């Protein structure tokens, strides 16, 4: 159980970091990289939510954060 919780935290951490990096790069010419990072963050969130038994029980899913 502890290892699974660590995996979920790591996935959410990856999502958070990639969103921050995408936001930093969003004002540059690297728009394809920004898109890739945003999709990576969404996928990490989705994987964490799919593996989280509490989120499944509640039916909760975190909405994507705005790019602003």
PDB file of C-alpha atoms in Angstrom, residues 19-31 33-35 37-38 67-68:
ATOM      1  CA  UNK A  19       2.611  22.057 -15.983  1.00  0.00           C
ATOM      2  CA  UNK A  20       4.993  24.574 -14.416  1.00  0.00           C
ATOM      3  CA  UNK A  21       7.558  23.978 -17.138  1.00  0.00           C
ATOM      4  CA  UNK A  22       4.897  24.305 -19.842  1.00  0.00           C
ATOM      5  CA  UNK A  23       3.758  27.590 -18.323  1.00  0.00           C
ATOM      6  CA  UNK A  24       7.325  28.912 -18.297  1.00  0.00           C
ATOM      7  CA  UNK A  25       7.808  27.948 -21.941  1.00  0.00           C
ATOM      8  CA  UNK A  26       4.387  29.080 -23.146  1.00  0.00           C
ATOM      9  CA  UNK A  27       5.673  32.560 -23.951  1.00  0.00           C
ATOM     10  CA  UNK A  28       8.477  31.235 -26.156  1.00  0.00           C
ATOM     11  CA  UNK A  29       8.592  29.819 -29.656  1.00  0.00           C
ATOM     12  CA  UNK A  30       8.594  26.218 -28.385  1.00  0.00           C
ATOM     13  CA  UNK A  31       4.851  25.663 -28.666  1.00  0.00           C
ATOM     14  CA  UNK A  33       7.178  21.310 -26.534  1.00  0.00           C
ATOM     15  CA  UNK A  34       4.573  23.151 -24.457  1.00  0.00           C
ATOM     16  CA  UNK A  35       1.840  21.005 -25.999  1.00  0.00           C
ATOM     17  CA  UNK A  37       4.394  18.854 -21.668  1.00  0.00           C
ATOM     18  CA  UNK A  38       0.704  19.663 -21.163  1.00  0.00           C
ATOM     19  CA  UNK A  67      -2.654  28.132 -18.449  1.00  0.00           C
ATOM     20  CA  UNK A  68      -2.901  31.641 -17.001  1.00  0.00           C
TER      21      UNK A  68
END
